[in-house]
Amino acid sequence: MGRAGCCYRGAERLASPPRVPRLRPLLLLLLALCYGAHRGHCQVATLQCRIQKCTTDFVSLTSHLTSALDGFDVEFCKALRSYSACTQRTAKSCRGNLVFHSAVLGISDLMTQRNCSRDGPTSSTHPEMQSEPCNYHSRTQHTHTHPRTHTHTPPGYLFCGLFGDPHLRTFKDSFQTCKVEGAWPLIDNNYLSVQVTNVPVVTGSSATATNKITVIFKPFEECTDQRVYQAVTDDLPAAFVDGTVSSGAPDHNLNGNNGDSTGKVQALWISEHSPGRHVELHAGYIGVTVIVRQLGRYLTLAVRIPEEMAHAYDATQDLQLCLNGCPTSERIDRGGHLPLPLPLPHPALGLQLQQPHGHGQSPHTHSHTAPYSAPQGFSMEGARARCREQLEVQDIYFHSCVFDLLTTGDANFTAAAFSALKDMESLHPHSERWTIYPPSSAHTSQPITWLLLLTLCAHG
């Protein structure tokens, strides 16, 4: 066989435990499972067929049992019934899988040998046996539970947000302002795809904003087939493109952030919080929440996704703005420094502006073309005052708001920054990372310098 280490810990005790004869079918079953994993045929590790997980759970439930224990037969039969129930749940997706069919035959043989009834209690010592397969929080109770102590470690989550002209907060909490005109993928993995389309907000400026969002939930086992949600300016529907509002039978527990059961829901559903203005997409089967809003003429987006789901992608899916940020050529900010558009603030602030380079000029040649002036709707102090009405802390969201007002003159961008902040606070799993300050601000009340270069880059 080659690598004995591929087999599951405790299997050797199940193969021939003291005073428990005729467990040979289980040994053959485990050897077949190890052989399939070693050969790499993917029969036991496909996205749909979960027989490998069923077998792993059975080994975890029985690895501590010996025939010397009181009630061995009772506990062993409970584990076999749980194993059988697990195979039934994944039977449809395991058609033609040799390991699956070997497991079914082996379970039947073992139940006959141990005089186990088909009906009866199942093992209750492992959370996985009571989990709902289309509920990520319930399903991962086993994955993140210590086999001995049964203590549960919650899975890790990541956050990504996009709003304004547009400002991107990546999974790594890197805050960037980008051009990214046209269609760009924010997320693209084996479970979920999110794409945005951005259009210029002001003639002559490279700053853009989002007017279309497409979210694709990919097929997952028996939980859901593919569902597509699409929002465009002035059309924020409360349904998927096929007209449905949910997917999956309504028999899965909805768990909160702490894993507490709060009711019965579908595997995938849409909730409308404000018609045409605020919609939330909940994919309970993969633990994903997506918030889509329209503020003014443009859309904002916030996503919370389990880390293991976010990282389930291949080399062809590496262009993901949430994962890797914007390409350098698409960045408006320079290392986090965000310049403001003309007119300039008062010279007493000691701010210096860099003229944008003319087309075809050397970076070292000064352009004689005046930089594009933003709409005159707001002065510097007027923009700051408006943003302070909703954003008390002068963090990155505040300064993004100032940039957007000076760039567009559109007061709706104040509400966009505020809503983006609140969505981040509701979805971001780590409160200690919520607040990000501009690099040059040092938490002071006049962190203007970093902004001045960014908008000029946008107009260049």
Short mmCIF file of C-alpha atoms in Angstrom, two decimals:
data_model
loop_
_atom_site.label_atom_id
_atom_site.label_comp_id
_atom_site.label_asym_id
_atom_site.label_seq_id
_atom_site.Cartn_x
_atom_site.Cartn_y
_atom_site.Cartn_z
CA MET A 1 0.00 0.00 0.00
CA GLY A 2 2.89 2.40 0.47
CA ARG A 3 1.89 5.01 3.08
CA ALA A 4 0.23 3.61 6.15
CA GLY A 5 -0.16 7.18 7.38
CA CYS A 6 -3.06 7.76 5.00
CA CYS A 7 -5.28 5.53 7.07
CA TYR A 8 -7.27 6.98 9.96
CA ARG A 9 -6.02 6.96 13.49
CA GLY A 10 -7.71 4.24 15.48
CA ALA A 11 -8.49 2.07 12.46
CA GLU A 12 -6.09 -0.61 13.62
CA ARG A 13 -8.05 -1.01 16.85
CA LEU A 14 -11.29 -1.39 14.93
CA ALA A 15 -9.74 -3.96 12.60
CA SER A 16 -8.96 -6.46 15.33
CA PRO A 17 -9.89 -5.28 18.83
CA PRO A 18 -9.60 -7.75 21.71
CA ARG A 19 -12.55 -10.13 22.00
CA VAL A 20 -14.40 -8.54 19.06
CA PRO A 21 -14.23 -11.13 16.28
CA ARG A 22 -15.08 -10.82 12.61
CA LEU A 23 -14.46 -7.09 12.01
CA ARG A 24 -12.67 -8.01 8.81
CA PRO A 25 -15.23 -6.18 6.58
CA LEU A 26 -14.45 -2.91 8.35
CA LEU A 27 -10.73 -3.46 7.87
CA LEU A 28 -11.28 -4.06 4.16
CA LEU A 29 -13.45 -0.95 3.99
CA LEU A 30 -10.84 1.25 5.64
CA LEU A 31 -8.10 -0.18 3.46
CA ALA A 32 -10.15 0.55 0.36
CA LEU A 33 -10.69 4.11 1.55
CA CYS A 34 -6.97 4.59 2.18
CA TYR A 35 -6.14 3.08 -1.19
CA GLY A 36 -8.50 5.46 -2.99
CA ALA A 37 -6.99 8.44 -1.18
CA HIS A 38 -3.45 7.24 -1.87
CA ARG A 39 -4.13 6.70 -5.57
CA GLY A 40 -5.64 10.19 -5.83
CA HIS A 41 -8.61 9.11 -7.96
CA CYS A 42 -10.78 11.66 -6.13
CA GLN A 43 -13.61 9.16 -5.73
CA VAL A 44 -13.76 9.85 -2.01
CA ALA A 45 -12.80 13.50 -2.06
CA THR A 46 -15.13 14.98 -4.67
CA LEU A 47 -17.26 17.98 -3.81
CA GLN A 48 -20.45 15.90 -3.97
CA CYS A 49 -19.63 12.46 -2.56
CA ARG A 50 -18.96 12.65 1.18
CA ILE A 51 -18.27 8.97 1.92
CA GLN A 52 -14.76 9.76 3.12
CA LYS A 53 -16.20 12.10 5.74
CA CYS A 54 -18.80 9.51 6.77
CA THR A 55 -16.03 6.96 7.34
CA THR A 56 -13.84 9.45 9.19
CA ASP A 57 -16.74 10.26 11.52
CA PHE A 58 -17.37 6.58 12.17
CA VAL A 59 -13.72 6.01 13.08
CA SER A 60 -13.82 9.03 15.42
CA LEU A 61 -16.91 7.63 17.13
CA THR A 62 -15.51 4.14 17.65
CA SER A 63 -11.74 4.59 17.99
CA HIS A 64 -12.01 4.79 21.79
CA LEU A 65 -14.23 1.70 22.13
CA THR A 66 -12.93 -1.68 23.31
CA SER A 67 -14.83 -4.88 24.01
CA ALA A 68 -13.91 -4.58 27.70
CA LEU A 69 -16.14 -1.53 28.06
CA ASP A 70 -19.64 -1.96 29.43
CA GLY A 71 -22.18 -1.27 26.72
CA PHE A 72 -19.72 -1.79 23.88
CA ASP A 73 -22.30 -3.47 21.65
CA VAL A 74 -24.84 -0.72 22.24
CA GLU A 75 -22.40 2.09 21.41
CA PHE A 76 -20.98 0.25 18.42
CA CYS A 77 -24.46 -0.30 16.99
CA LYS A 78 -25.29 3.39 17.52
CA ALA A 79 -22.17 4.32 15.57
CA LEU A 80 -23.06 1.89 12.77
CA ARG A 81 -26.55 3.39 12.48
CA SER A 82 -25.04 6.87 12.31
CA TYR A 83 -22.62 5.65 9.65
CA SER A 84 -25.50 4.15 7.69
CA ALA A 85 -27.53 7.36 7.96
CA CYS A 86 -24.56 9.35 6.67
CA THR A 87 -24.21 7.09 3.63
CA GLN A 88 -27.92 7.49 2.89
CA ARG A 89 -27.61 11.27 2.91
CA THR A 90 -24.82 11.20 0.34
CA ALA A 91 -26.08 8.23 -1.71
CA LYS A 92 -27.35 10.30 -4.62
CA SER A 93 -24.02 11.99 -5.20
CA CYS A 94 -21.98 8.80 -4.72
CA ARG A 95 -23.46 6.72 -7.50
CA GLY A 96 -20.77 4.62 -9.14
CA ASN A 97 -18.28 5.28 -6.33
CA LEU A 98 -16.67 1.96 -5.43
CA VAL A 99 -15.66 3.04 -1.94
CA PHE A 100 -19.23 4.15 -1.23
CA HIS A 101 -20.70 0.83 -2.31
CA SER A 102 -18.04 -1.05 -0.33
CA ALA A 103 -18.99 1.00 2.73
CA VAL A 104 -22.69 0.20 2.35
CA LEU A 105 -21.97 -3.53 2.08
CA GLY A 106 -19.51 -3.40 4.96
CA ILE A 107 -22.00 -1.62 7.22
CA SER A 108 -24.68 -4.19 6.45
CA ASP A 109 -22.30 -7.06 7.22
CA LEU A 110 -21.17 -5.50 10.49
CA MET A 111 -24.73 -4.81 11.64
CA THR A 112 -25.58 -8.47 11.00
CA GLN A 113 -22.50 -9.68 12.90
CA ARG A 114 -23.20 -7.45 15.90
CA ASN A 115 -26.96 -8.11 15.89
CA CYS A 116 -27.67 -4.39 15.42
CA SER A 117 -31.20 -3.38 14.57
CA ARG A 118 -31.69 -1.06 11.61
CA ASP A 119 -33.90 1.25 13.67
CA GLY A 120 -32.76 2.71 16.93
CA PRO A 121 -30.71 5.49 18.50
CA THR A 122 -27.62 6.88 16.81
CA SER A 123 -24.44 8.12 18.41
CA SER A 124 -24.89 11.42 20.19
CA THR A 125 -21.27 11.95 21.24
CA HIS A 126 -20.32 13.69 17.99
CA PRO A 127 -21.99 16.88 16.76
CA GLU A 128 -21.62 15.87 13.11
CA MET A 129 -24.16 13.10 13.49
CA GLN A 130 -26.87 15.66 14.34
CA SER A 131 -25.70 18.26 11.84
CA GLU A 132 -27.75 19.57 8.95
CA PRO A 133 -25.82 18.96 5.71
CA CYS A 134 -27.09 22.22 4.16
CA ASN A 135 -26.23 24.37 7.17
CA TYR A 136 -22.57 25.45 7.22
CA HIS A 137 -22.52 26.29 10.94
CA SER A 138 -24.05 22.95 11.89
CA ARG A 139 -22.01 21.00 9.36
CA THR A 140 -18.69 22.44 10.56
CA GLN A 141 -19.40 21.64 14.22
CA HIS A 142 -17.71 18.30 13.58
CA THR A 143 -14.93 19.66 11.40
CA HIS A 144 -13.85 22.12 14.09
CA THR A 145 -14.52 19.94 17.17
CA HIS A 146 -11.73 18.26 19.12
CA PRO A 147 -12.37 14.49 18.94
CA ARG A 148 -11.55 13.90 22.62
CA THR A 149 -12.84 16.96 24.47
CA HIS A 150 -15.59 17.84 21.94
CA THR A 151 -14.76 21.52 22.40
CA HIS A 152 -15.80 23.56 19.36
CA THR A 153 -13.54 26.05 17.58
CA PRO A 154 -15.62 28.37 15.37
CA PRO A 155 -14.49 28.58 11.74
CA GLY A 156 -12.66 31.72 10.63
CA TYR A 157 -14.41 34.34 8.51
CA LEU A 158 -13.25 37.03 6.10
CA PHE A 159 -14.81 40.36 5.08
CA CYS A 160 -14.71 42.33 1.84
CA GLY A 161 -16.45 45.60 1.01
CA LEU A 162 -16.76 47.96 -1.97
CA PHE A 163 -18.35 51.43 -2.04
CA GLY A 164 -17.90 54.95 -3.37
CA ASP A 165 -15.50 55.90 -6.15
CA PRO A 166 -14.78 52.91 -5.59
CA HIS A 167 -13.04 52.11 -2.31
CA LEU A 168 -12.14 48.48 -1.71
CA ARG A 169 -11.52 46.76 1.62
CA THR A 170 -9.90 43.38 0.92
CA PHE A 171 -9.95 40.13 2.90
CA LYS A 172 -6.63 41.23 4.42
CA ASP A 173 -8.09 44.61 5.52
CA SER A 174 -6.06 46.45 2.91
CA PHE A 175 -7.93 49.63 1.96
CA GLN A 176 -7.53 50.76 -1.65
CA THR A 177 -9.10 53.24 -4.04
CA CYS A 178 -9.14 52.01 -7.62
CA LYS A 179 -10.21 52.87 -11.15
CA VAL A 180 -11.29 49.36 -12.29
CA GLU A 181 -13.66 50.63 -14.98
CA GLY A 182 -15.81 47.93 -16.55
CA ALA A 183 -16.49 44.42 -15.20
CA TRP A 184 -14.18 43.04 -12.50
CA PRO A 185 -14.34 39.91 -10.29
CA LEU A 186 -14.33 40.55 -6.56
CA ILE A 187 -14.68 36.88 -5.58
CA ASP A 188 -14.35 33.77 -7.75
CA ASN A 189 -14.02 30.41 -6.01
CA ASN A 190 -15.56 26.95 -6.16
CA TYR A 191 -18.68 28.05 -4.31
CA LEU A 192 -19.31 31.71 -5.08
CA SER A 193 -18.64 34.33 -7.76
CA VAL A 194 -19.16 38.07 -7.26
CA GLN A 195 -18.58 40.52 -10.11
CA VAL A 196 -19.05 44.29 -10.23
CA THR A 197 -19.28 46.71 -13.14
CA ASN A 198 -17.98 50.25 -12.61
CA VAL A 199 -18.60 53.36 -14.71
CA PRO A 200 -16.98 56.84 -14.62
CA VAL A 201 -18.72 59.21 -12.23
CA VAL A 202 -17.40 62.52 -13.63
CA THR A 203 -16.31 63.30 -17.17
CA GLY A 204 -12.54 63.62 -17.34
CA SER A 205 -11.87 61.69 -14.13
CA SER A 206 -10.63 58.13 -13.76
CA ALA A 207 -12.69 57.68 -10.60
CA THR A 208 -15.58 55.23 -11.10
CA ALA A 209 -18.50 53.86 -9.10
CA THR A 210 -20.48 50.62 -9.20
CA ASN A 211 -23.72 50.43 -11.19
CA LYS A 212 -24.06 46.64 -11.52
CA ILE A 213 -23.46 43.67 -9.20
CA THR A 214 -23.74 39.99 -10.17
CA VAL A 215 -23.61 37.21 -7.56
CA ILE A 216 -23.51 33.54 -8.61
CA PHE A 217 -24.11 30.80 -6.04
CA LYS A 218 -22.72 27.62 -7.53
CA PRO A 219 -24.36 24.15 -7.18
CA PHE A 220 -23.64 22.39 -3.90
CA GLU A 221 -24.53 18.76 -3.21
CA GLU A 222 -28.28 18.39 -2.66
CA CYS A 223 -28.55 21.82 -1.05
CA THR A 224 -29.01 24.06 -4.08
CA ASP A 225 -28.59 24.24 -7.80
CA GLN A 226 -27.05 27.35 -9.37
CA ARG A 227 -28.68 30.65 -8.46
CA VAL A 228 -27.81 34.05 -9.95
CA TYR A 229 -28.60 37.42 -8.38
CA GLN A 230 -28.14 40.64 -10.36
CA ALA A 231 -28.64 44.25 -9.29
CA VAL A 232 -28.26 47.35 -11.44
CA THR A 233 -28.90 51.02 -10.73
CA ASP A 234 -32.62 51.57 -10.04
CA ASP A 235 -33.29 47.82 -10.10
CA LEU A 236 -32.42 46.15 -6.79
CA PRO A 237 -34.64 43.05 -6.91
CA ALA A 238 -35.64 40.89 -3.97
CA ALA A 239 -35.36 37.71 -6.08
CA PHE A 240 -32.88 35.76 -8.15
CA VAL A 241 -32.92 36.18 -11.92
CA ASP A 242 -35.16 33.12 -12.27
CA GLY A 243 -37.78 34.74 -10.04
CA THR A 244 -37.18 32.54 -6.98
CA VAL A 245 -36.41 33.96 -3.54
CA SER A 246 -34.92 30.85 -1.94
CA SER A 247 -33.44 27.45 -2.66
CA GLY A 248 -33.39 24.25 -0.66
CA ALA A 249 -36.00 22.62 1.57
CA PRO A 250 -36.91 24.68 4.67
CA ASP A 251 -35.56 22.17 7.15
CA HIS A 252 -32.16 23.60 8.04
CA ASN A 253 -31.35 25.38 11.26
CA LEU A 254 -30.31 29.01 10.92
CA ASN A 255 -27.47 29.70 13.34
CA GLY A 256 -26.30 33.06 14.52
CA ASN A 257 -22.68 34.20 14.83
CA ASN A 258 -22.33 32.11 17.98
CA GLY A 259 -23.90 29.04 16.43
CA ASP A 260 -27.18 29.44 18.31
CA SER A 261 -30.21 28.03 16.53
CA THR A 262 -32.76 30.71 15.74
CA GLY A 263 -35.22 28.95 13.43
CA LYS A 264 -35.82 26.91 10.29
CA VAL A 265 -34.77 28.38 6.96
CA GLN A 266 -33.80 27.46 3.42
CA ALA A 267 -30.23 26.70 2.38
CA LEU A 268 -30.22 29.94 0.32
CA TRP A 269 -32.57 32.88 0.62
CA ILE A 270 -33.01 36.62 0.01
CA SER A 271 -34.30 39.16 2.51
CA GLU A 272 -35.39 42.66 1.50
CA HIS A 273 -34.79 45.28 4.19
CA SER A 274 -35.76 48.36 2.18
CA PRO A 275 -37.45 47.96 -1.21
CA GLY A 276 -35.11 49.00 -4.00
CA ARG A 277 -32.47 50.15 -1.53
CA HIS A 278 -31.22 47.31 0.71
CA VAL A 279 -31.18 43.57 0.00
CA GLU A 280 -29.31 40.77 1.78
CA LEU A 281 -28.42 37.36 0.34
CA HIS A 282 -27.91 34.51 2.82
CA ALA A 283 -26.26 31.27 1.75
CA GLY A 284 -26.60 29.20 4.91
CA TYR A 285 -25.14 26.11 3.26
CA ILE A 286 -21.74 27.83 2.81
CA GLY A 287 -21.96 30.41 5.60
CA VAL A 288 -21.99 33.44 3.26
CA THR A 289 -23.80 36.76 3.70
CA VAL A 290 -23.91 39.42 0.97
CA ILE A 291 -25.34 42.93 1.50
CA VAL A 292 -26.25 45.02 -1.55
CA ARG A 293 -27.41 48.64 -1.30
CA GLN A 294 -28.24 51.47 -3.67
CA LEU A 295 -27.43 54.99 -2.45
CA GLY A 296 -27.99 57.72 -5.00
CA ARG A 297 -27.11 56.40 -8.46
CA TYR A 298 -24.61 53.77 -7.35
CA LEU A 299 -24.37 50.44 -5.51
CA THR A 300 -22.38 49.25 -2.50
CA LEU A 301 -21.43 45.70 -1.56
CA ALA A 302 -20.36 43.88 1.61
CA VAL A 303 -19.51 40.16 1.89
CA ARG A 304 -18.80 37.84 4.80
CA ILE A 305 -17.43 34.41 3.85
CA PRO A 306 -15.75 31.51 5.69
CA GLU A 307 -12.00 31.49 5.15
CA GLU A 308 -11.98 27.92 3.87
CA MET A 309 -14.57 28.80 1.22
CA ALA A 310 -12.72 31.96 0.13
CA HIS A 311 -9.53 29.98 -0.44
CA ALA A 312 -11.16 27.16 -2.43
CA TYR A 313 -10.04 28.22 -5.91
CA ASP A 314 -7.54 27.18 -8.56
CA ALA A 315 -4.86 28.96 -10.58
CA THR A 316 -7.37 30.11 -13.19
CA GLN A 317 -9.29 32.07 -10.55
CA ASP A 318 -6.48 34.22 -9.18
CA LEU A 319 -7.92 37.57 -10.38
CA GLN A 320 -10.03 38.40 -7.35
CA LEU A 321 -10.02 41.95 -6.03
CA CYS A 322 -11.21 40.91 -2.56
CA LEU A 323 -8.38 38.39 -2.33
CA ASN A 324 -5.44 40.20 -3.94
CA GLY A 325 -6.55 43.83 -4.24
CA CYS A 326 -6.56 45.94 -7.38
CA PRO A 327 -3.75 45.63 -9.94
CA THR A 328 -1.11 48.31 -9.47
CA SER A 329 -2.06 49.94 -12.76
CA GLU A 330 -5.63 50.36 -11.49
CA ARG A 331 -4.75 51.99 -8.17
CA ILE A 332 -5.65 55.63 -7.63
CA ASP A 333 -4.19 55.80 -4.15
CA ARG A 334 -0.45 55.44 -3.76
CA GLY A 335 0.37 53.28 -0.81
CA GLY A 336 -2.77 54.44 0.96
CA HIS A 337 -2.23 58.14 0.21
CA LEU A 338 -5.43 59.59 -1.22
CA PRO A 339 -5.14 63.00 -2.97
CA LEU A 340 -8.02 65.44 -3.20
CA PRO A 341 -9.26 67.24 -6.33
CA LEU A 342 -8.90 70.92 -7.02
CA PRO A 343 -9.77 73.54 -5.79
CA LEU A 344 -6.94 73.28 -3.32
CA PRO A 345 -7.32 73.70 0.42
CA HIS A 346 -5.83 76.75 2.05
CA PRO A 347 -2.03 77.04 1.56
CA ALA A 348 -1.59 77.37 5.29
CA LEU A 349 -2.14 73.62 5.55
CA GLY A 350 1.24 73.14 3.86
CA LEU A 351 -0.14 70.67 1.30
CA GLN A 352 1.67 69.97 -1.93
CA LEU A 353 0.02 68.75 -5.12
CA GLN A 354 1.58 66.79 -7.93
CA GLN A 355 0.45 67.76 -11.41
CA PRO A 356 -0.80 64.79 -13.47
CA HIS A 357 1.35 63.73 -16.39
CA GLY A 358 0.10 64.61 -19.85
CA HIS A 359 -0.50 61.89 -22.39
CA GLY A 360 2.78 60.55 -23.74
CA GLN A 361 4.93 62.66 -21.40
CA SER A 362 7.79 61.40 -19.32
CA PRO A 363 7.03 61.01 -15.62
CA HIS A 364 9.74 63.60 -15.00
CA THR A 365 8.18 66.17 -17.35
CA HIS A 366 5.67 68.60 -15.86
CA SER A 367 2.40 68.87 -17.73
CA HIS A 368 1.26 72.30 -18.85
CA THR A 369 -2.33 71.10 -18.82
CA ALA A 370 -4.25 72.13 -15.72
CA PRO A 371 -5.58 69.18 -13.71
CA TYR A 372 -9.28 68.44 -13.91
CA SER A 373 -11.29 70.39 -11.33
CA ALA A 374 -13.98 68.48 -9.49
CA PRO A 375 -17.55 69.77 -9.39
CA GLN A 376 -17.82 72.81 -7.16
CA GLY A 377 -20.57 71.40 -4.97
CA PHE A 378 -18.32 71.21 -1.90
CA SER A 379 -15.35 73.08 -0.61
CA MET A 380 -12.79 71.24 1.48
CA GLU A 381 -14.33 72.38 4.75
CA GLY A 382 -17.84 71.86 3.40
CA ALA A 383 -17.04 68.26 2.45
CA ARG A 384 -15.45 67.57 5.82
CA ALA A 385 -18.40 69.11 7.64
CA ARG A 386 -20.90 67.03 5.66
CA CYS A 387 -18.99 63.80 6.29
CA ARG A 388 -18.71 64.59 10.01
CA GLU A 389 -22.50 64.59 10.23
CA GLN A 390 -22.52 60.79 9.94
CA LEU A 391 -18.89 59.72 10.41
CA GLU A 392 -17.61 60.87 13.77
CA VAL A 393 -14.25 59.09 13.68
CA GLN A 394 -11.86 60.47 11.08
CA ASP A 395 -10.76 57.08 9.85
CA ILE A 396 -10.45 55.71 6.32
CA TYR A 397 -14.23 55.81 5.77
CA PHE A 398 -14.35 59.50 6.70
CA HIS A 399 -11.54 60.41 4.32
CA SER A 400 -13.04 58.31 1.55
CA CYS A 401 -16.25 60.28 2.05
CA VAL A 402 -14.35 63.60 1.74
CA PHE A 403 -12.63 62.37 -1.42
CA ASP A 404 -15.93 61.29 -2.97
CA LEU A 405 -17.69 64.58 -2.21
CA LEU A 406 -14.85 66.65 -3.64
CA THR A 407 -14.59 64.38 -6.69
CA THR A 408 -18.29 64.18 -7.55
CA GLY A 409 -20.14 66.88 -5.62
CA ASP A 410 -22.75 64.17 -4.90
CA ALA A 411 -23.90 64.19 -1.26
CA ASN A 412 -25.19 60.60 -1.60
CA PHE A 413 -21.62 59.38 -1.24
CA THR A 414 -21.77 60.44 2.42
CA ALA A 415 -24.57 57.94 3.03
CA ALA A 416 -22.64 55.34 1.00
CA ALA A 417 -19.58 55.67 3.25
CA PHE A 418 -21.72 55.54 6.38
CA SER A 419 -23.64 52.46 5.20
CA ALA A 420 -20.39 50.76 4.17
CA LEU A 421 -19.03 51.36 7.67
CA LYS A 422 -22.14 49.92 9.33
CA ASP A 423 -22.20 46.89 7.03
CA MET A 424 -18.56 46.26 7.82
CA GLU A 425 -19.29 46.41 11.55
CA SER A 426 -22.15 43.94 11.18
CA LEU A 427 -20.18 41.42 9.08
CA HIS A 428 -16.49 41.80 9.94
CA PRO A 429 -15.62 39.09 12.50
CA HIS A 430 -12.80 40.99 14.26
CA SER A 431 -13.86 44.23 15.95
CA GLU A 432 -10.26 45.11 16.80
CA ARG A 433 -9.60 45.52 13.07
CA TRP A 434 -12.62 47.66 12.24
CA THR A 435 -10.92 51.04 12.41
CA ILE A 436 -8.26 51.87 9.83
CA TYR A 437 -6.54 55.26 9.81
CA PRO A 438 -4.78 56.84 6.84
CA PRO A 439 -1.02 56.19 6.95
CA SER A 440 -0.09 59.82 7.58
CA SER A 441 -2.89 60.73 9.94
CA ALA A 442 -1.40 59.38 13.17
CA HIS A 443 -4.97 59.63 14.53
CA THR A 444 -4.84 63.44 14.37
CA SER A 445 -7.67 65.78 13.46
CA GLN A 446 -6.00 67.00 10.22
CA PRO A 447 -4.98 63.90 8.23
CA ILE A 448 -5.27 65.73 4.88
CA THR A 449 -1.86 65.14 3.30
CA TRP A 450 -2.51 61.53 2.28
CA LEU A 451 -5.67 62.55 0.43
CA LEU A 452 -4.20 65.26 -1.75
CA LEU A 453 -2.30 62.99 -4.10
CA LEU A 454 -5.09 60.52 -4.70
CA THR A 455 -7.65 62.64 -6.47
CA LEU A 456 -5.04 64.20 -8.71
CA CYS A 457 -4.09 60.68 -9.71
CA ALA A 458 -7.77 60.05 -10.44
CA HIS A 459 -7.97 63.10 -12.67
CA GLY A 460 -4.70 62.17 -14.33
#
